[in-house]
Coordinates of C-alpha atoms in Angstrom, one line a residue:
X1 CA 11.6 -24.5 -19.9
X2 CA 8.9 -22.1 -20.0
X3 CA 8.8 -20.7 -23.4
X4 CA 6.8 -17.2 -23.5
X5 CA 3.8 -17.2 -25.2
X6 CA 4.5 -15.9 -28.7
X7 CA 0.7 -14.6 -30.1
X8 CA -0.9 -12.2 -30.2
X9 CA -4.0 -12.5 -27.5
X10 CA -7.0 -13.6 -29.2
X11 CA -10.5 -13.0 -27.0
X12 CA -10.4 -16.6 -26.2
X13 CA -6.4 -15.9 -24.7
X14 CA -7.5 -12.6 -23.3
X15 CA -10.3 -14.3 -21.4
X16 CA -8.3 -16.9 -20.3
X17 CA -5.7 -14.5 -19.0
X18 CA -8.6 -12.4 -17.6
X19 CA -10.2 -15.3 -15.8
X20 CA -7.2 -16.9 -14.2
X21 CA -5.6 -13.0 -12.8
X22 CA -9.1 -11.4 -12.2
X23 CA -12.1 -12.2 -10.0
X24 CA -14.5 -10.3 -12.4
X25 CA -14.2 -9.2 -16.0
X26 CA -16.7 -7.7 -18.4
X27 CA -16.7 -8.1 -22.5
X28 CA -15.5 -4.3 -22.7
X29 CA -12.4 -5.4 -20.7
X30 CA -12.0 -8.5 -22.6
X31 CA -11.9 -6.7 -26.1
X32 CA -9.5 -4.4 -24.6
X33 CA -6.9 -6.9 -24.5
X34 CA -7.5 -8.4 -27.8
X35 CA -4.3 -7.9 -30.0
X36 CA -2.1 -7.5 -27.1
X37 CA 0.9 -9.5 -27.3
X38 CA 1.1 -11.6 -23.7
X39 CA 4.2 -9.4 -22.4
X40 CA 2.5 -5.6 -22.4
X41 CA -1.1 -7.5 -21.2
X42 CA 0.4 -9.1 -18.3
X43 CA 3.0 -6.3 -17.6
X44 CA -0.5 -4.2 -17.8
X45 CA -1.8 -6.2 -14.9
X46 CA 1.1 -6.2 -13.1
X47 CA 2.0 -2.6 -12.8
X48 CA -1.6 -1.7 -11.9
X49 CA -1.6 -4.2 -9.1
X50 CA 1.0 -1.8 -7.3
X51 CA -0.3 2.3 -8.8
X52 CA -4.4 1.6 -8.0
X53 CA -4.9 3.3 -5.2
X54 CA -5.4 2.0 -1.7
X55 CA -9.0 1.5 -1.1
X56 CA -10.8 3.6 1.5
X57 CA -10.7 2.0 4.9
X58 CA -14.4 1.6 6.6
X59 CA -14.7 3.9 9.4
X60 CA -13.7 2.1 12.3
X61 CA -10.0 1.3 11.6
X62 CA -8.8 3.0 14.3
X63 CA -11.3 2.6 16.6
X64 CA -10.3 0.5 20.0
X65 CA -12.1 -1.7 22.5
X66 CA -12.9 -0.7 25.9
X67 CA -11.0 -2.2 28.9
X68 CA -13.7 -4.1 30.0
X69 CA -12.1 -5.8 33.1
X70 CA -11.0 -1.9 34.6
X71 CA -14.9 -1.5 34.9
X72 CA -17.3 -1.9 37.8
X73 CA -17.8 -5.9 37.7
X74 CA -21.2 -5.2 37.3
X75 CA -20.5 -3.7 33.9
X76 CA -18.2 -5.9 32.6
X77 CA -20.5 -8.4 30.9
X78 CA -22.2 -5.9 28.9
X79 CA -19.0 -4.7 27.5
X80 CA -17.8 -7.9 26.3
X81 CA -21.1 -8.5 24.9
X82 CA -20.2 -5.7 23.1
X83 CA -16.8 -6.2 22.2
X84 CA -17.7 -9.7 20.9
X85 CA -20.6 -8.1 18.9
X86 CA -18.2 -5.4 17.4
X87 CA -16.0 -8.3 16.6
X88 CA -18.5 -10.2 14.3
X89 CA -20.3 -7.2 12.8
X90 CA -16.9 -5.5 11.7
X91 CA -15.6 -8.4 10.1
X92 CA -18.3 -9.2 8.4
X93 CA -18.4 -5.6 6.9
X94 CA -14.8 -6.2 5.9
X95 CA -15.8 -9.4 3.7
X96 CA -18.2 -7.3 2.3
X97 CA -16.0 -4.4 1.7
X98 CA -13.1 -6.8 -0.1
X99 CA -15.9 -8.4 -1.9
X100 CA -16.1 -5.5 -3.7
X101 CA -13.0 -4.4 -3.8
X102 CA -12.5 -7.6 -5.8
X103 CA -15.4 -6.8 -8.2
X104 CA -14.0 -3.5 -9.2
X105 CA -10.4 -4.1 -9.8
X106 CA -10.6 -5.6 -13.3
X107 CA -7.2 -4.2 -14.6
X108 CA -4.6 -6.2 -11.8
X109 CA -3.9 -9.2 -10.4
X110 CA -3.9 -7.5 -6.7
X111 CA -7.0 -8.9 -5.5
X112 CA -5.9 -12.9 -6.6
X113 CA -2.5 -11.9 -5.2
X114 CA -3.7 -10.5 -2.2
X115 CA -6.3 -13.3 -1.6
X116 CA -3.2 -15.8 -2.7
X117 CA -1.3 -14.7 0.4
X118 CA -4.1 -14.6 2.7
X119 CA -4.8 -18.4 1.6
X120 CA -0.9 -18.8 2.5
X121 CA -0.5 -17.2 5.8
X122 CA -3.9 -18.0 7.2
X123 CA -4.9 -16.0 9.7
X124 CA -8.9 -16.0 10.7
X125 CA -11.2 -14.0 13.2
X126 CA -13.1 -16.0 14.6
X127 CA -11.2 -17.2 17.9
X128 CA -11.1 -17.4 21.7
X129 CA -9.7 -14.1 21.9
X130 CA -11.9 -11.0 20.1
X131 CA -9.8 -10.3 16.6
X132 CA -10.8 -7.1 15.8
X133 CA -11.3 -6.3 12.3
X134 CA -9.0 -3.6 12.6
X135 CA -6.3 -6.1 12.4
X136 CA -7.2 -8.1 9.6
X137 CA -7.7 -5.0 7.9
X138 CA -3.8 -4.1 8.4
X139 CA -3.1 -7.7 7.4
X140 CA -4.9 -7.4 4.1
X141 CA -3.8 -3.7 3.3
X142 CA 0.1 -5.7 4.0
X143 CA -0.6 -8.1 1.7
X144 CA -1.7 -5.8 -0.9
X145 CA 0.8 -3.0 -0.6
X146 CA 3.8 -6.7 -0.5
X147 CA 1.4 -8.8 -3.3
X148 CA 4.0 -8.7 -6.0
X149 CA 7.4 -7.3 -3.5
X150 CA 9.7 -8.6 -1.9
X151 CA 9.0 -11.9 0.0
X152 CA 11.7 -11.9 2.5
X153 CA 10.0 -8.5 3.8
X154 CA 6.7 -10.4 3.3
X155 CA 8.0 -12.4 5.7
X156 CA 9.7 -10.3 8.4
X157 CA 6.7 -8.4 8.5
X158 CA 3.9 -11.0 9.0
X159 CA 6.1 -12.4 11.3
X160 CA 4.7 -9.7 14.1
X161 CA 1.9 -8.5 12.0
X162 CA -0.9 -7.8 14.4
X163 CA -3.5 -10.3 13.3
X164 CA -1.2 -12.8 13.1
X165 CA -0.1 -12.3 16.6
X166 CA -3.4 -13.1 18.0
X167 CA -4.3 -15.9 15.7
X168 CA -1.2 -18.1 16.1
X169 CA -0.9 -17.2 20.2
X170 CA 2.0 -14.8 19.7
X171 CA 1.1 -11.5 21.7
X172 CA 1.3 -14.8 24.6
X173 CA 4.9 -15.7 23.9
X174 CA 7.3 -15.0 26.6
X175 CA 10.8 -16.0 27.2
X176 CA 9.4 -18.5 30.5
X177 CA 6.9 -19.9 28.2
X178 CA 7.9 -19.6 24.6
X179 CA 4.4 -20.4 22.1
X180 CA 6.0 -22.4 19.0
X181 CA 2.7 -22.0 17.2
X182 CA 4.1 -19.7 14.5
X183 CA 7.2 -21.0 14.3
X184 CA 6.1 -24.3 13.5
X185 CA 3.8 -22.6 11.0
X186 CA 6.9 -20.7 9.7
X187 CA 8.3 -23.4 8.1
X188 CA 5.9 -25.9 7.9
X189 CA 3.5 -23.4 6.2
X190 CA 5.0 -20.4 5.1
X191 CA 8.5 -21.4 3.9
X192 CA 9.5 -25.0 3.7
X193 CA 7.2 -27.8 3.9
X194 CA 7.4 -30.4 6.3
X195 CA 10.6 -32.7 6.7
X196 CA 12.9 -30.0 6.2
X197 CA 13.6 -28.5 10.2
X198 CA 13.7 -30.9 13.2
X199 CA 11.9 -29.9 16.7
X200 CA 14.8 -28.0 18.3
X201 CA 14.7 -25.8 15.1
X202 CA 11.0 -25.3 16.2
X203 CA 11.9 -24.4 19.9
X204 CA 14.8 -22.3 19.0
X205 CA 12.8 -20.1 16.4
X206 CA 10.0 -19.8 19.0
X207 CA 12.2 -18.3 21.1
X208 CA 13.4 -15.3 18.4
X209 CA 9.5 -14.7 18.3
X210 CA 8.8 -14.0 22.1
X211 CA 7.8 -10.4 24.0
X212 CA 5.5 -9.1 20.6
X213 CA 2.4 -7.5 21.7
X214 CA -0.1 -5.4 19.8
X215 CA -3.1 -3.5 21.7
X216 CA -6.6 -3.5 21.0
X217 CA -8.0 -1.7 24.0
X218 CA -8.0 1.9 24.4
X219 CA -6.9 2.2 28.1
X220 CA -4.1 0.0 27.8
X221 CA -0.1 0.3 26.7
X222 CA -1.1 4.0 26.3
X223 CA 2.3 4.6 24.9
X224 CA 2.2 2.5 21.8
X225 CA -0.4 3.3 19.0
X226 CA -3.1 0.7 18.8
X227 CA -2.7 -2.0 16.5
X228 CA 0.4 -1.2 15.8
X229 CA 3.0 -4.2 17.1
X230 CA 5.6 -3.3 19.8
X231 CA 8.3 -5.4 22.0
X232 CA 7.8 -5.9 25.3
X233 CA 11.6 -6.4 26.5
X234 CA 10.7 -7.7 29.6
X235 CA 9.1 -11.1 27.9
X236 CA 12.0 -11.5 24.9
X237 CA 14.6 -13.8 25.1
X238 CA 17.8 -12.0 24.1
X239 CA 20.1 -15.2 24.7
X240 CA 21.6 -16.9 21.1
X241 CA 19.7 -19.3 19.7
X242 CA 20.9 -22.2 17.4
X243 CA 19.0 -22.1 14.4
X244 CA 18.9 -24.2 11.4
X245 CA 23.0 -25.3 12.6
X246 CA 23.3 -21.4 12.7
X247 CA 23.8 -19.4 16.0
X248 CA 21.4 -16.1 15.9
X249 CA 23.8 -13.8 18.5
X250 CA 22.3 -13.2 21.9
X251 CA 23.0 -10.1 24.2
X252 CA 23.0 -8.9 27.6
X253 CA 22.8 -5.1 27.8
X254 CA 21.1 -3.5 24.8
X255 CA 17.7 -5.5 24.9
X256 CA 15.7 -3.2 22.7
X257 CA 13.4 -3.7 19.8
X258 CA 15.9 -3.0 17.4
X259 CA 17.7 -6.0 18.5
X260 CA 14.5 -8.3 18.6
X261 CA 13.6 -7.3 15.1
X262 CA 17.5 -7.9 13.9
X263 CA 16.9 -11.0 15.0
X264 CA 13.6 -12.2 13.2
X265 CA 15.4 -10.6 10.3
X266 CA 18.7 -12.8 11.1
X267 CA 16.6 -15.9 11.6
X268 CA 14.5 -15.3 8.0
X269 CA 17.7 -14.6 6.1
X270 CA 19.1 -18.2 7.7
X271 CA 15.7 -20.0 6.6
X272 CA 16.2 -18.2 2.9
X273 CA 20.0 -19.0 2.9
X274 CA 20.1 -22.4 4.2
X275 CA 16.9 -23.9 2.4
X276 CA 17.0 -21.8 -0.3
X277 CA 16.0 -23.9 -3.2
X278 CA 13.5 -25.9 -0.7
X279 CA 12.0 -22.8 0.1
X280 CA 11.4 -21.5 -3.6
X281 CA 10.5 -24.8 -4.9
X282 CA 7.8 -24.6 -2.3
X283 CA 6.5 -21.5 -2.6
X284 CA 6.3 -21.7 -6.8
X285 CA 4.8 -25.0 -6.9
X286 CA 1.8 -23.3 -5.0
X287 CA 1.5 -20.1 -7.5
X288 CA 1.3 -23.0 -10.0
X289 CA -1.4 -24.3 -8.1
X290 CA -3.0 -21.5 -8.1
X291 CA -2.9 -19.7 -11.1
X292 CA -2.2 -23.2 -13.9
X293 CA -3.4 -26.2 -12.2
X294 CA -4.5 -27.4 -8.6
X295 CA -2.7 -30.9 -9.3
X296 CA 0.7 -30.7 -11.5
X297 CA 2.0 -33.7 -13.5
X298 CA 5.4 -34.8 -12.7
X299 CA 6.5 -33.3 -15.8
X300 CA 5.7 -30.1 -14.1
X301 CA 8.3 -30.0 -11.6
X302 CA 11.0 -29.2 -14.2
X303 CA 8.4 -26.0 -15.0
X304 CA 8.7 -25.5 -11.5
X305 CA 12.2 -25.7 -10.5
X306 CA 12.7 -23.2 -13.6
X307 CA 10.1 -20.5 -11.6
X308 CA 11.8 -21.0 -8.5
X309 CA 15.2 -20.2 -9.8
X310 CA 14.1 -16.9 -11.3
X311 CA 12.3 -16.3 -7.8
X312 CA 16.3 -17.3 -6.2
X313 CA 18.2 -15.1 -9.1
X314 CA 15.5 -12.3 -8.5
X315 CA 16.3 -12.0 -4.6
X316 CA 12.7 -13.3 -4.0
X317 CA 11.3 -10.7 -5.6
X318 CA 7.3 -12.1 -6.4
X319 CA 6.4 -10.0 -9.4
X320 CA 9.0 -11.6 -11.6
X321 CA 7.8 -15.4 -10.9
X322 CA 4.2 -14.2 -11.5
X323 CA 5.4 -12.6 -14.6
X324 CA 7.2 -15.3 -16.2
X325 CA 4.1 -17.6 -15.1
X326 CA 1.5 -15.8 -16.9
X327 CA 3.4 -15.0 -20.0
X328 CA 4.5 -19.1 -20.9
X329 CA 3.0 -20.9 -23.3
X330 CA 2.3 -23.3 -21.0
X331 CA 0.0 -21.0 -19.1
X332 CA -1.8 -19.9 -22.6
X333 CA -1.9 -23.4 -23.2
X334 CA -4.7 -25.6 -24.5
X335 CA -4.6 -28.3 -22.2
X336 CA -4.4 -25.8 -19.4
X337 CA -7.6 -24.3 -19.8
X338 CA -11.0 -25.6 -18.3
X339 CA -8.9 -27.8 -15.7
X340 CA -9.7 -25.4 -12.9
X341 CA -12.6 -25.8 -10.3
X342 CA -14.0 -22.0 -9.7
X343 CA -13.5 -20.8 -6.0
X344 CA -16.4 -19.5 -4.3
X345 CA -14.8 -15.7 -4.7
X346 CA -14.6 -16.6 -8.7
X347 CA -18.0 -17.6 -9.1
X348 CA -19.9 -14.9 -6.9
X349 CA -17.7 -12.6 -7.9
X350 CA -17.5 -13.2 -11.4
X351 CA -21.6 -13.3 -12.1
X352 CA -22.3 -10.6 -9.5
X353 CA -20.1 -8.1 -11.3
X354 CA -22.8 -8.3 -14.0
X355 CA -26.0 -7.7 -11.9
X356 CA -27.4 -6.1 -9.0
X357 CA -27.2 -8.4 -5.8
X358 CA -26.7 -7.4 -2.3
X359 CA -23.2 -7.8 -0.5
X360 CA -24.5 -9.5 2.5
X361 CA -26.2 -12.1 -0.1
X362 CA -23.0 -12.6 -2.4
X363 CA -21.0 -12.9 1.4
X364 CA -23.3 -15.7 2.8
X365 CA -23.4 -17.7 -0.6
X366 CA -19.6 -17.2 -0.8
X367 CA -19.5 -18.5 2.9
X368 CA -22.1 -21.5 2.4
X369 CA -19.9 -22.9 -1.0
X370 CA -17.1 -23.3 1.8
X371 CA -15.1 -19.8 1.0
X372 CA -15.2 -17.6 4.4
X373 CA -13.2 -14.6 3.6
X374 CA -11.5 -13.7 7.1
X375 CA -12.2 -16.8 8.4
X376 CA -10.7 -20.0 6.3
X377 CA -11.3 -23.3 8.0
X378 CA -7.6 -24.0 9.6
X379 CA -4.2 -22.7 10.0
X380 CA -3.7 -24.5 6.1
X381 CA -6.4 -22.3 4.4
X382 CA -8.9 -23.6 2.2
X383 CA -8.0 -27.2 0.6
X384 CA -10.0 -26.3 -2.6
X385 CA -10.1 -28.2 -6.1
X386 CA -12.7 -30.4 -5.9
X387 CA -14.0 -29.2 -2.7
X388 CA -15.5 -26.5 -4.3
X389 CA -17.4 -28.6 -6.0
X390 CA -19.2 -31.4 -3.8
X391 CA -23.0 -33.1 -3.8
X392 CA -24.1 -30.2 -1.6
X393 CA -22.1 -26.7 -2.6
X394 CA -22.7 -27.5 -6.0
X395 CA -26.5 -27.7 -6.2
X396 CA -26.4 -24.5 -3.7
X397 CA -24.8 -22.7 -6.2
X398 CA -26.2 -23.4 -9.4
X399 CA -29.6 -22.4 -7.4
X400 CA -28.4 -19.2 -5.9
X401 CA -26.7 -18.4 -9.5
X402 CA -30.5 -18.4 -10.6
X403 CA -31.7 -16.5 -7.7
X404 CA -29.0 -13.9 -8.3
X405 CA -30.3 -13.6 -12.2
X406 CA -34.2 -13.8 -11.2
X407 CA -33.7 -11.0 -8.9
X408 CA -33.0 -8.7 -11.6
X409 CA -35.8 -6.4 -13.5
X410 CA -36.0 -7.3 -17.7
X411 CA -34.8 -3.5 -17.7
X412 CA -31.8 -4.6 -16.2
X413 CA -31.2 -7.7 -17.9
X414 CA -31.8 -5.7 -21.3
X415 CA -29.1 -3.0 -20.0
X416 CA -26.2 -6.1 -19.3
X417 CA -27.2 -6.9 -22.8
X418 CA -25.9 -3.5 -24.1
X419 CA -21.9 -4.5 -23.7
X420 CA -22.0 -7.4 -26.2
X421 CA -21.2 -6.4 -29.8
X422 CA -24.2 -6.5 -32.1
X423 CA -26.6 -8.1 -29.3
X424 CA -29.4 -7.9 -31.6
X425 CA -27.4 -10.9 -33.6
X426 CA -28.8 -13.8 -31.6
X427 CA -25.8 -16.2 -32.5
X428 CA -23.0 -13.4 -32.1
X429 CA -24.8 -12.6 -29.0
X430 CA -25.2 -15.9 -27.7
X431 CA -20.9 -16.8 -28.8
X432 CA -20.2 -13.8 -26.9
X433 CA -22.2 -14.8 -24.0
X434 CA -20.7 -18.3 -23.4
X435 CA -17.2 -17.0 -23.8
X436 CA -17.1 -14.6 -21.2
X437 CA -18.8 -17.2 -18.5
X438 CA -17.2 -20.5 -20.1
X439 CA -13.9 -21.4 -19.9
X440 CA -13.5 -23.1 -22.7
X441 CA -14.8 -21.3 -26.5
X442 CA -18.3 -22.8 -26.8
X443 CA -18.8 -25.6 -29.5
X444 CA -21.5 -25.4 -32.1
X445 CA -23.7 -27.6 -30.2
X446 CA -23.4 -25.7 -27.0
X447 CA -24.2 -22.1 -29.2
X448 CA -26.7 -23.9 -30.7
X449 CA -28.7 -25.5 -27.3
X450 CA -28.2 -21.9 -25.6
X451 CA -29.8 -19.9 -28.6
X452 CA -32.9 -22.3 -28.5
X453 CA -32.9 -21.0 -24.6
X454 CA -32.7 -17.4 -25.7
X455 CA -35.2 -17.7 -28.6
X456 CA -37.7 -20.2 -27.0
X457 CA -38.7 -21.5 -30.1
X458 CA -38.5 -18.4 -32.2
X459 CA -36.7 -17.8 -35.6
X460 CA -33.5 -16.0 -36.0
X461 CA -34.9 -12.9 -37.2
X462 CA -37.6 -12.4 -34.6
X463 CA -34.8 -11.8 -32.0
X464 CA -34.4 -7.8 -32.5
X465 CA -38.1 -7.6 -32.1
X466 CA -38.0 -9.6 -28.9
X467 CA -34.8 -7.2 -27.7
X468 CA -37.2 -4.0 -28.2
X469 CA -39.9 -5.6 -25.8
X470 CA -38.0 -4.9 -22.8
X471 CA -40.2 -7.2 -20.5
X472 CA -39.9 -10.2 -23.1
X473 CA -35.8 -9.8 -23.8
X474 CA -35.4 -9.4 -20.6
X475 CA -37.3 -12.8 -19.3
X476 CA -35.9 -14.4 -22.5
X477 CA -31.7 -13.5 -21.0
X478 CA -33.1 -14.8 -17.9
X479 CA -33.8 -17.3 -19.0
X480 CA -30.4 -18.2 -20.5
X481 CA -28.4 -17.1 -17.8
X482 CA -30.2 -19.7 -15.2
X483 CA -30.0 -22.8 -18.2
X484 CA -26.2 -21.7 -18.2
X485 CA -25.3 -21.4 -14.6
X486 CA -26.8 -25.1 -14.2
X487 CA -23.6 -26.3 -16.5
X488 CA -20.8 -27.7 -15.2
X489 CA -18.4 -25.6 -17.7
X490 CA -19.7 -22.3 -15.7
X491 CA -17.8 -23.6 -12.8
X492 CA -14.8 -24.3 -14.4
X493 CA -12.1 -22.3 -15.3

């Protein structure tokens, strides 16, 4: 069973809580939650995941390619040299741009949901074909607006979601040449696991997926909007298909998209019908990855099996999985916190909400730790745990922590101070300090080794003197921060 969590959140719970929903969170935040009970902090984060508002699109959303190959061949290279820089240059904005969307949306669990799917139905730009940022910018605005929904619509939507269409071949899938890339990926991937379809399941569902298009270029399929998906009728196969040991009805005269879409829905509701508890099991053993522990116990599948038969009972509704996840004593747990490895996104994220560092400099860190938003390694995401943390991203990141805190003036490091209750108290300052970057509440040695850092050999009492000399406070938090990014208890969480 997974008992709810009965206390009321004390700052170590509400950190905890903070920490595991949140890329970034500041002490203000943190006090906030304090005294909450877990049901009205995590309904809190839930319901704001869905009313924040959308966040502005950059400014080239709906802005096309040219048709390169209509033009004079002369002029054809430079386009594509275009196109391909447009490519790379737009995407990497968009990293940038969700970077920071990440840093500002302290109150929800959107931006881990949102990244949580991404991980799940990887899609990535850099390919043989240009994937324009445009469409991963539709992919991520579908996983945010479907973070916490429904995900059978999750489903039936990604299914001809324009990014996802060029990444796993589909805009190429015609009914004389049927691509089984995402179909495989369906259920390997997406819904079942592997063991649970046979091969003609694979070349039956490829079939269901065939004649989806979506355009990039300006001067071509003038009569559909760009980006958007659309049926070509002439490349679907509209004959039955024998799916799962269910038939998905053909037909001969009314071959529209209406039909083709009836059938992805058909062939979804037959993969949620016929592998139902397969499919939940699957799906909620992976938000317990994510949000508990990367490697569950075998007493955790009973946990498990629980969360998947509310996600079952709840018509595969997301938001009430989530919910029952991070209200559980288990979750609040102990033995649950500190047993995380920090993503890239939660470490770059989580210190550079604090100070002032550049978005192309947090994006190349983030990429050099092994965390490429946009662009994950392989069609199964980032493999994480413990390869966050190897004998070359782990060095890298303790030194560009320091960089990151170096790089800020003593006036700056004096105004960070400012959020901490009584900061002129050197050991309430310093236990205040630790338990917003620590996952764990810091021992009376570790208080005690990080206010030697602060003081550098001073007494107690000359602290508040030091705090008024803006150039000395400010080298003196420097110099903590950098002592504590080098532990390994900064990366955990």
């Amino acid at each position: 069973m997974l008992s709810p969590f009965a206390r009321t959140l004390s700052a170590a719970d509400a950190i905890h809580l903070l920490r595991r929903a949140t890329h970034a969170t500041s002490w203000a935040v943190i006090k906030s939650f304090v005294g909450k009970n877990s049901d009205s902090a995590v309904d809190m984060l839930l319901a704001n995941a869905s009313t924040n508002p959308k966040p502005t699109a950059p400014t080239w959303v709906n802005s096309g390619f040219k048709t390169w190959w209509k033009l004079p061949t002369a002029d054809q290279q430079k386009v594509v040299d275009e196109v391909y820089k447009r490519v790379y240059d737009e995407n990497y904005e968009l990293k940038r741009w969700w970077i920071e969307e990440m840093a500002k949306d302290t109150l929800s669990v959107r931006e881990k949901m949102t990244l949580f799917w991404h991980g799940h139905f990887t899609t990535k730009f850099a390919i043989d074909d240009p994937m324009h940022a445009a469409l991963m910018y539709r992919q991520n605005i579908l996983f945010r607006n479907l973070c916490l929904g429904n995900f059978r619509e999750l489903l039936e939507k990604i299914a001809i979601d324009g990014a996802m269409l060029f990444f796993l071949n589909g805009k190429d899938s015609t009914k004389t040449a049927p691509n089984e890339n995402f179909s495989r990926e369906l259920l390997e991937l997406y819904t079942t696991g592997i063991g649970h379809y046979t091969e003609d399941d694979v070349k039956e569902g490829a079939k269901v997926f065939t004649g989806w298009k979506v355009n990039i270029f300006t001067e071509e399929w003038k009569q559909y909007p760009l980006f958007q998906p659309f049926l070509n009728s002439e490349e679907h196969d509209f004959n039955s298909k024998i799916y799962l040991g269910q038939t998905i009805p053909g037909t001969s005269n009314n071959k529209t998209e209406v039909i083709a879409l009836q059938e992805i829905k058909t062939l979804i509701g037959i993969i949620l019908t016929r592998k139902a508890e397969v499919v939940s099991e699957f799906i909620c053993e992976k938000l317990f990855r994510y949000f508990v522990y990367s490697k569950p116990e075998d007493e955790d599948a009973t946990l498990i099996k629980t969360l998947a038969k509310t996600f079952r009972d709840n018509n595969w509704e997301i938001k009430p999985v989530v919910s029952q996840l991070l209200k559980s004593d288990l979750f609040f747990s102990e033995a649950v916190r500190g047993v995380q490895i920090k993503t890239p996104a939660e470490t770059i994220v989580g210190i550079t909400k604090h100070f002032d560092v550049k978005g192309d400099w947090k994006e190349w860190v983030m990429l050099t730790m092994g965390q490429e938003l946009l662009n994950p390694p392989n069609v199964a995401g980032w493999p994480g745990y413990r390869k966050w943390a190897d004998t070359r991203t782990f060095p890298f990141a303790v030194q560009q922590m320091g960089y990151f805190v170096w790089n800020q003036t003593n006036p700056q490091m004096i105004a960070w101070a400012g959020q901490f209750d009584e900061k002129e108290n050197s050991d309430k300052l310093i236990e205040q300090i630790l338990m917003l970057f620590f996952a764990k509440s810091p021992t009376a040695a570790q208080k005690e080794k990080y206010k030697k850092e602060l003081l550098g050999g001073s007494p107690d009492y000359e602290w508040p003197n030091m705090l008024k000399n803006t150039e000395v406070g400010g080298f003196r938090l420097k110099l903590l921060m950098i002592s504590l990014v080098k532990s390994p208890d900064f990366h955990l969480c």
